[in-house]
mmCIF file with all atom_site columns, C-alpha atoms in Angstrom:
data_model
loop_
_atom_site.group_PDB
_atom_site.id
_atom_site.type_symbol
_atom_site.label_atom_id
_atom_site.label_alt_id
_atom_site.label_comp_id
_atom_site.label_asym_id
_atom_site.label_entity_id
_atom_site.label_seq_id
_atom_site.pdbx_PDB_ins_code
_atom_site.Cartn_x
_atom_site.Cartn_y
_atom_site.Cartn_z
_atom_site.occupancy
_atom_site.B_iso_or_equiv
_atom_site.pdbx_formal_charge
_atom_site.auth_seq_id
_atom_site.auth_comp_id
_atom_site.auth_asym_id
_atom_site.auth_atom_id
_atom_site.pdbx_PDB_model_num
ATOM 1   C CA . MET A 1 1   ? 2.682   27.868  19.200  1.00 45.00 ? 1   MET A CA 1
ATOM 2   C CA . ALA A 1 2   ? 2.894   26.003  15.886  1.00 49.00 ? 2   ALA A CA 1
ATOM 3   C CA . THR A 1 3   ? 4.551   27.753  12.998  1.00 56.00 ? 3   THR A CA 1
ATOM 4   C CA . ASP A 1 4   ? 3.313   27.750  9.423   1.00 65.00 ? 4   ASP A CA 1
ATOM 5   C CA . PRO A 1 5   ? 6.110   25.312  8.340   1.00 71.00 ? 5   PRO A CA 1
ATOM 6   C CA . ASP A 1 6   ? 4.953   22.891  11.089  1.00 68.00 ? 6   ASP A CA 1
ATOM 7   C CA . VAL A 1 7   ? 1.422   22.968  9.725   1.00 68.00 ? 7   VAL A CA 1
ATOM 8   C CA . GLN A 1 8   ? 2.645   22.598  6.131   1.00 75.00 ? 8   GLN A CA 1
ATOM 9   C CA . LYS A 1 9   ? 4.861   19.657  7.113   1.00 75.00 ? 9   LYS A CA 1
ATOM 10  C CA . LEU A 1 10  ? 1.944   17.903  8.825   1.00 69.00 ? 10  LEU A CA 1
ATOM 11  C CA . ILE A 1 11  ? -0.366  18.546  5.876   1.00 73.00 ? 11  ILE A CA 1
ATOM 12  C CA . SER A 1 12  ? 2.281   17.229  3.461   1.00 79.00 ? 12  SER A CA 1
ATOM 13  C CA . SER A 1 13  ? 2.750   14.086  5.587   1.00 74.00 ? 13  SER A CA 1
ATOM 14  C CA . LEU A 1 14  ? -1.015  13.627  5.720   1.00 73.00 ? 14  LEU A CA 1
ATOM 15  C CA . LYS A 1 15  ? -1.257  13.867  1.925   1.00 79.00 ? 15  LYS A CA 1
ATOM 16  C CA . ASP A 1 16  ? 1.599   11.353  1.485   1.00 79.00 ? 16  ASP A CA 1
ATOM 17  C CA . LEU A 1 17  ? -0.030  8.922   3.889   1.00 75.00 ? 17  LEU A CA 1
ATOM 18  C CA . ASP A 1 18  ? -3.394  9.375   2.199   1.00 77.00 ? 18  ASP A CA 1
ATOM 19  C CA . GLU A 1 19  ? -1.798  8.686   -1.209  1.00 80.00 ? 19  GLU A CA 1
ATOM 20  C CA . TRP A 1 20  ? -0.076  5.536   0.129   1.00 77.00 ? 20  TRP A CA 1
ATOM 21  C CA . HIS A 1 21  ? -3.403  4.367   1.561   1.00 78.00 ? 21  HIS A CA 1
ATOM 22  C CA . GLY A 1 22  ? -5.048  4.876   -1.840  1.00 81.00 ? 22  GLY A CA 1
ATOM 23  C CA . GLN A 1 23  ? -2.324  2.831   -3.546  1.00 81.00 ? 23  GLN A CA 1
ATOM 24  C CA . MET A 1 24  ? -2.737  0.048   -0.991  1.00 81.00 ? 24  MET A CA 1
ATOM 25  C CA . LEU A 1 25  ? -6.498  -0.100  -1.572  1.00 84.00 ? 25  LEU A CA 1
ATOM 26  C CA . THR A 1 26  ? -5.998  -0.195  -5.343  1.00 84.00 ? 26  THR A CA 1
ATOM 27  C CA . ILE A 1 27  ? -3.503  -3.042  -5.053  1.00 86.00 ? 27  ILE A CA 1
ATOM 28  C CA . LEU A 1 28  ? -5.700  -5.005  -2.654  1.00 87.00 ? 28  LEU A CA 1
ATOM 29  C CA . GLU A 1 29  ? -8.634  -4.654  -5.032  1.00 89.00 ? 29  GLU A CA 1
ATOM 30  C CA . LEU A 1 30  ? -6.563  -5.719  -8.057  1.00 88.00 ? 30  LEU A CA 1
ATOM 31  C CA . LEU A 1 31  ? -5.371  -8.818  -6.241  1.00 89.00 ? 31  LEU A CA 1
ATOM 32  C CA . ASP A 1 32  ? -8.692  -9.734  -4.656  1.00 89.00 ? 32  ASP A CA 1
ATOM 33  C CA . LYS A 1 33  ? -11.104 -8.879  -7.477  1.00 89.00 ? 33  LYS A CA 1
ATOM 34  C CA . ARG A 1 34  ? -9.087  -9.384  -10.663 1.00 87.00 ? 34  ARG A CA 1
ATOM 35  C CA . LEU A 1 35  ? -6.109  -11.691 -10.236 1.00 88.00 ? 35  LEU A CA 1
ATOM 36  C CA . LEU A 1 36  ? -7.245  -14.302 -7.723  1.00 88.00 ? 36  LEU A CA 1
ATOM 37  C CA . PRO A 1 37  ? -10.732 -14.952 -9.163  1.00 87.00 ? 37  PRO A CA 1
ATOM 38  C CA . LYS A 1 38  ? -9.152  -15.756 -12.554 1.00 85.00 ? 38  LYS A CA 1
ATOM 39  C CA . ALA A 1 39  ? -6.735  -18.299 -11.102 1.00 86.00 ? 39  ALA A CA 1
ATOM 40  C CA . ASP A 1 40  ? -7.376  -21.946 -11.905 1.00 86.00 ? 40  ASP A CA 1
ATOM 41  C CA . PRO A 1 41  ? -8.986  -23.588 -8.815  1.00 87.00 ? 41  PRO A CA 1
ATOM 42  C CA . SER A 1 42  ? -6.642  -26.573 -9.129  1.00 85.00 ? 42  SER A CA 1
ATOM 43  C CA . VAL A 1 43  ? -3.701  -24.149 -8.859  1.00 84.00 ? 43  VAL A CA 1
ATOM 44  C CA . VAL A 1 44  ? -5.202  -22.351 -5.861  1.00 83.00 ? 44  VAL A CA 1
ATOM 45  C CA . SER A 1 45  ? -5.636  -25.649 -4.019  1.00 82.00 ? 45  SER A CA 1
ATOM 46  C CA . ARG A 1 46  ? -1.850  -26.274 -4.268  1.00 81.00 ? 46  ARG A CA 1
ATOM 47  C CA . VAL A 1 47  ? -0.781  -22.918 -2.814  1.00 81.00 ? 47  VAL A CA 1
ATOM 48  C CA . SER A 1 48  ? 1.250   -22.787 0.352   1.00 67.00 ? 48  SER A CA 1
ATOM 49  C CA . ALA A 1 49  ? 1.869   -19.369 1.912   1.00 54.00 ? 49  ALA A CA 1
ATOM 50  C CA . THR A 1 50  ? 5.176   -20.683 3.247   1.00 50.00 ? 50  THR A CA 1
ATOM 51  C CA . ASP A 1 51  ? 6.443   -20.876 -0.338  1.00 68.00 ? 51  ASP A CA 1
ATOM 52  C CA . VAL A 1 52  ? 7.008   -17.096 -0.392  1.00 84.00 ? 52  VAL A CA 1
ATOM 53  C CA . ARG A 1 53  ? 10.432  -15.652 0.501   1.00 82.00 ? 53  ARG A CA 1
ATOM 54  C CA . ASN A 1 54  ? 12.069  -12.258 0.078   1.00 85.00 ? 54  ASN A CA 1
ATOM 55  C CA . LEU A 1 55  ? 8.823   -10.494 -0.747  1.00 86.00 ? 55  LEU A CA 1
ATOM 56  C CA . SER A 1 56  ? 9.373   -6.857  -1.671  1.00 85.00 ? 56  SER A CA 1
ATOM 57  C CA . PHE A 1 57  ? 7.134   -4.039  -2.812  1.00 85.00 ? 57  PHE A CA 1
ATOM 58  C CA . TYR A 1 58  ? 8.096   -1.270  -5.202  1.00 83.00 ? 58  TYR A CA 1
ATOM 59  C CA . PHE A 1 59  ? 6.076   1.922   -5.521  1.00 76.00 ? 59  PHE A CA 1
ATOM 60  C CA . GLY A 1 60  ? 7.472   4.492   -7.898  1.00 72.00 ? 60  GLY A CA 1
ATOM 61  C CA . THR A 1 61  ? 6.519   7.140   -10.372 1.00 69.00 ? 61  THR A CA 1
ATOM 62  C CA . LYS A 1 62  ? 6.629   4.666   -13.257 1.00 72.00 ? 62  LYS A CA 1
ATOM 63  C CA . GLY A 1 63  ? 4.654   1.887   -11.602 1.00 73.00 ? 63  GLY A CA 1
ATOM 64  C CA . SER A 1 64  ? 4.234   -0.436  -8.675  1.00 78.00 ? 64  SER A CA 1
ATOM 65  C CA . GLU A 1 65  ? 4.814   -4.122  -8.175  1.00 84.00 ? 65  GLU A CA 1
ATOM 66  C CA . VAL A 1 66  ? 5.478   -6.885  -5.711  1.00 87.00 ? 66  VAL A CA 1
ATOM 67  C CA . GLU A 1 67  ? 8.032   -9.620  -6.275  1.00 86.00 ? 67  GLU A CA 1
ATOM 68  C CA . ALA A 1 68  ? 9.389   -12.602 -4.394  1.00 87.00 ? 68  ALA A CA 1
ATOM 69  C CA . ASN A 1 69  ? 11.263  -15.848 -4.631  1.00 84.00 ? 69  ASN A CA 1
ATOM 70  C CA . THR A 1 70  ? 8.891   -18.778 -4.440  1.00 79.00 ? 70  THR A CA 1
ATOM 71  C CA . GLY A 1 71  ? 8.866   -22.546 -4.351  1.00 75.00 ? 71  GLY A CA 1
ATOM 72  C CA . THR A 1 72  ? 11.599  -25.002 -3.543  1.00 76.00 ? 72  THR A CA 1
ATOM 73  C CA . ASN A 1 73  ? 13.360  -24.143 -6.824  1.00 77.00 ? 73  ASN A CA 1
ATOM 74  C CA . SER A 1 74  ? 13.469  -20.398 -6.008  1.00 83.00 ? 74  SER A CA 1
ATOM 75  C CA . TYR A 1 75  ? 11.370  -19.185 -8.906  1.00 90.00 ? 75  TYR A CA 1
ATOM 76  C CA . HIS A 1 76  ? 11.206  -15.426 -9.405  1.00 91.00 ? 76  HIS A CA 1
ATOM 77  C CA . THR A 1 77  ? 7.604   -14.239 -9.229  1.00 91.00 ? 77  THR A CA 1
ATOM 78  C CA . ARG A 1 78  ? 6.382   -10.707 -9.999  1.00 91.00 ? 78  ARG A CA 1
ATOM 79  C CA . ILE A 1 79  ? 2.990   -9.034  -9.945  1.00 91.00 ? 79  ILE A CA 1
ATOM 80  C CA . THR A 1 80  ? 2.824   -5.574  -11.519 1.00 90.00 ? 80  THR A CA 1
ATOM 81  C CA . PHE A 1 81  ? -0.021  -3.223  -10.581 1.00 85.00 ? 81  PHE A CA 1
ATOM 82  C CA . ALA A 1 82  ? 0.783   -0.100  -12.544 1.00 80.00 ? 82  ALA A CA 1
ATOM 83  C CA . PRO A 1 83  ? 1.001   1.210   -15.160 1.00 81.00 ? 83  PRO A CA 1
ATOM 84  C CA . LYS A 1 84  ? -0.632  -1.997  -16.462 1.00 85.00 ? 84  LYS A CA 1
ATOM 85  C CA . PRO A 1 85  ? -1.598  -4.988  -14.269 1.00 87.00 ? 85  PRO A CA 1
ATOM 86  C CA . ALA A 1 86  ? 0.369   -8.120  -15.168 1.00 90.00 ? 86  ALA A CA 1
ATOM 87  C CA . HIS A 1 87  ? 2.092   -11.084 -13.550 1.00 92.00 ? 87  HIS A CA 1
ATOM 88  C CA . GLY A 1 88  ? 4.798   -13.562 -14.318 1.00 92.00 ? 88  GLY A CA 1
ATOM 89  C CA . CYS A 1 89  ? 6.884   -16.351 -12.896 1.00 92.00 ? 89  CYS A CA 1
ATOM 90  C CA . THR A 1 90  ? 9.966   -18.254 -13.994 1.00 93.00 ? 90  THR A CA 1
ATOM 91  C CA . CYS A 1 91  ? 8.344   -21.638 -13.254 1.00 91.00 ? 91  CYS A CA 1
ATOM 92  C CA . PRO A 1 92  ? 7.538   -24.096 -16.090 1.00 92.00 ? 92  PRO A CA 1
ATOM 93  C CA . ASP A 1 93  ? 3.775   -23.953 -15.382 1.00 91.00 ? 93  ASP A CA 1
ATOM 94  C CA . TRP A 1 94  ? 3.572   -20.190 -15.949 1.00 92.00 ? 94  TRP A CA 1
ATOM 95  C CA . ALA A 1 95  ? 5.829   -20.397 -19.017 1.00 93.00 ? 95  ALA A CA 1
ATOM 96  C CA . GLN A 1 96  ? 3.577   -23.049 -20.558 1.00 94.00 ? 96  GLN A CA 1
ATOM 97  C CA . ARG A 1 97  ? 0.108   -21.724 -19.657 1.00 90.00 ? 97  ARG A CA 1
ATOM 98  C CA . ARG A 1 98  ? 0.706   -17.960 -19.201 1.00 89.00 ? 98  ARG A CA 1
ATOM 99  C CA . ARG A 1 99  ? -1.843  -18.009 -16.372 1.00 90.00 ? 99  ARG A CA 1
ATOM 100 C CA . ALA A 1 100 ? -1.465  -17.434 -12.668 1.00 90.00 ? 100 ALA A CA 1
ATOM 101 C CA . CYS A 1 101 ? 0.578   -20.339 -11.337 1.00 89.00 ? 101 CYS A CA 1
ATOM 102 C CA . LYS A 1 102 ? 0.610   -21.377 -7.679  1.00 88.00 ? 102 LYS A CA 1
ATOM 103 C CA . HIS A 1 103 ? 3.595   -19.092 -7.105  1.00 89.00 ? 103 HIS A CA 1
ATOM 104 C CA . VAL A 1 104 ? 1.750   -16.011 -8.402  1.00 91.00 ? 104 VAL A CA 1
ATOM 105 C CA . VAL A 1 105 ? -1.257  -16.929 -6.244  1.00 90.00 ? 105 VAL A CA 1
ATOM 106 C CA . ALA A 1 106 ? 0.983   -17.470 -3.183  1.00 89.00 ? 106 ALA A CA 1
ATOM 107 C CA . VAL A 1 107 ? 2.655   -14.069 -3.685  1.00 90.00 ? 107 VAL A CA 1
ATOM 108 C CA . ALA A 1 108 ? -0.774  -12.435 -4.131  1.00 90.00 ? 108 ALA A CA 1
ATOM 109 C CA . HIS A 1 109 ? -2.054  -13.980 -0.889  1.00 88.00 ? 109 HIS A CA 1
ATOM 110 C CA . LYS A 1 110 ? 1.089   -13.000 1.041   1.00 87.00 ? 110 LYS A CA 1
ATOM 111 C CA . ALA A 1 111 ? 1.001   -9.444  -0.366  1.00 89.00 ? 111 ALA A CA 1
ATOM 112 C CA . MET A 1 112 ? -2.667  -9.099  0.619   1.00 89.00 ? 112 MET A CA 1
ATOM 113 C CA . GLU A 1 113 ? -1.867  -10.321 4.125   1.00 87.00 ? 113 GLU A CA 1
ATOM 114 C CA . ILE A 1 114 ? 0.961   -7.796  4.533   1.00 86.00 ? 114 ILE A CA 1
ATOM 115 C CA . LEU A 1 115 ? -0.992  -4.916  2.989   1.00 85.00 ? 115 LEU A CA 1
ATOM 116 C CA . ALA A 1 116 ? -4.022  -5.608  5.179   1.00 84.00 ? 116 ALA A CA 1
ATOM 117 C CA . ARG A 1 117 ? -1.811  -5.337  8.282   1.00 83.00 ? 117 ARG A CA 1
ATOM 118 C CA . GLN A 1 118 ? -0.152  -2.189  6.962   1.00 81.00 ? 118 GLN A CA 1
ATOM 119 C CA . GLU A 1 119 ? -3.511  -0.656  6.104   1.00 78.00 ? 119 GLU A CA 1
ATOM 120 C CA . GLN A 1 120 ? -4.492  -0.752  9.766   1.00 80.00 ? 120 GLN A CA 1
ATOM 121 C CA . ASP A 1 121 ? -1.243  1.025   10.673  1.00 80.00 ? 121 ASP A CA 1
ATOM 122 C CA . VAL A 1 122 ? -1.864  3.638   7.971   1.00 76.00 ? 122 VAL A CA 1
ATOM 123 C CA . LEU A 1 123 ? -5.436  4.244   9.147   1.00 76.00 ? 123 LEU A CA 1
ATOM 124 C CA . THR A 1 124 ? -4.177  4.724   12.710  1.00 81.00 ? 124 THR A CA 1
ATOM 125 C CA . ALA A 1 125 ? -1.485  7.154   11.500  1.00 75.00 ? 125 ALA A CA 1
ATOM 126 C CA . LEU A 1 126 ? -4.005  9.036   9.324   1.00 72.00 ? 126 LEU A CA 1
ATOM 127 C CA . GLY A 1 127 ? -6.261  9.487   12.334  1.00 77.00 ? 127 GLY A CA 1
ATOM 128 C CA . LYS A 1 128 ? -3.340  10.783  14.405  1.00 76.00 ? 128 LYS A CA 1
ATOM 129 C CA . PHE A 1 129 ? -2.197  13.166  11.661  1.00 69.00 ? 129 PHE A CA 1
ATOM 130 C CA . ARG A 1 130 ? -5.714  14.509  11.166  1.00 70.00 ? 130 ARG A CA 1
ATOM 131 C CA . LYS A 1 131 ? -5.994  15.136  14.905  1.00 74.00 ? 131 LYS A CA 1
ATOM 132 C CA . ASP A 1 132 ? -2.575  16.839  14.964  1.00 71.00 ? 132 ASP A CA 1
ATOM 133 C CA . VAL A 1 133 ? -3.551  19.080  12.029  1.00 68.00 ? 133 VAL A CA 1
ATOM 134 C CA . HIS A 1 134 ? -6.855  19.914  13.732  1.00 68.00 ? 134 HIS A CA 1
ATOM 135 C CA . ASP A 1 135 ? -5.085  20.691  17.026  1.00 70.00 ? 135 ASP A CA 1
ATOM 136 C CA . LEU A 1 136 ? -2.516  22.885  15.267  1.00 66.00 ? 136 LEU A CA 1
ATOM 137 C CA . ALA A 1 137 ? -5.217  24.755  13.376  1.00 64.00 ? 137 ALA A CA 1
ATOM 138 C CA . PHE A 1 138 ? -7.176  25.241  16.617  1.00 60.00 ? 138 PHE A CA 1
ATOM 139 C CA . ASN A 1 139 ? -4.059  26.552  18.414  1.00 60.00 ? 139 ASN A CA 1
ATOM 140 C CA . VAL A 1 140 ? -3.305  28.953  15.557  1.00 56.00 ? 140 VAL A CA 1
ATOM 141 C CA . ASP A 1 141 ? -6.926  30.193  15.558  1.00 52.00 ? 141 ASP A CA 1
ATOM 142 C CA . LEU A 1 142 ? -6.840  30.562  19.353  1.00 48.00 ? 142 LEU A CA 1
ATOM 143 C CA . ALA A 1 143 ? -3.543  32.473  19.197  1.00 51.00 ? 143 ALA A CA 1
ATOM 144 C CA . LEU A 1 144 ? -4.882  34.765  16.465  1.00 49.00 ? 144 LEU A CA 1
ATOM 145 C CA . THR A 1 145 ? -8.090  35.377  18.407  1.00 53.00 ? 145 THR A CA 1
ATOM 146 C CA . PHE A 1 146 ? -6.132  36.090  21.594  1.00 49.00 ? 146 PHE A CA 1
ATOM 147 C CA . SER A 1 147 ? -3.758  38.366  19.709  1.00 48.00 ? 147 SER A CA 1
ATOM 148 C CA . HIS A 1 148 ? -6.679  40.219  18.112  1.00 46.00 ? 148 HIS A CA 1
ATOM 149 C CA . ASP A 1 149 ? -8.404  40.642  21.498  1.00 48.00 ? 149 ASP A CA 1
ATOM 150 C CA . GLN A 1 150 ? -5.180  41.977  23.058  1.00 49.00 ? 150 GLN A CA 1
ATOM 151 C CA . PHE A 1 151 ? -4.315  44.271  20.201  1.00 48.00 ? 151 PHE A CA 1
ATOM 152 C CA . PRO A 1 152 ? -7.490  45.265  18.323  1.00 50.00 ? 152 PRO A CA 1
ATOM 153 C CA . THR A 1 153 ? -6.955  46.814  14.927  1.00 51.00 ? 153 THR A CA 1
#
């Protein structure tokens, strides 16, 4: 039979996974609805997803961001989601225009691709955790009912 710490551990994992899923959805929306629509169409047309290397995500208590090396000159590109959405790149285009360059757009597209794949994994895990929590709760209820029937108060 499941113990109370087992149930608490599952519930805690479920909450963590649910929080991660919420962060992913927020980031996907920021990229898809705010950053990419504001990008210059001439920049978007020059984007190559193969330009992105060493992409990494950071999610912490003080904010979240994605960064990568991009382009043939290994520019450093960063998109910050929290606490305040922003982006930057070390390329001359971004330095001159202060708008999303092709490197920022490429990192945004690659991040969306990765997060969309991870979202499916998270949804699958959330479903499994919810079922496990339900099964544990059912087993605890069944054990309590059985115990009560055996030893009425």
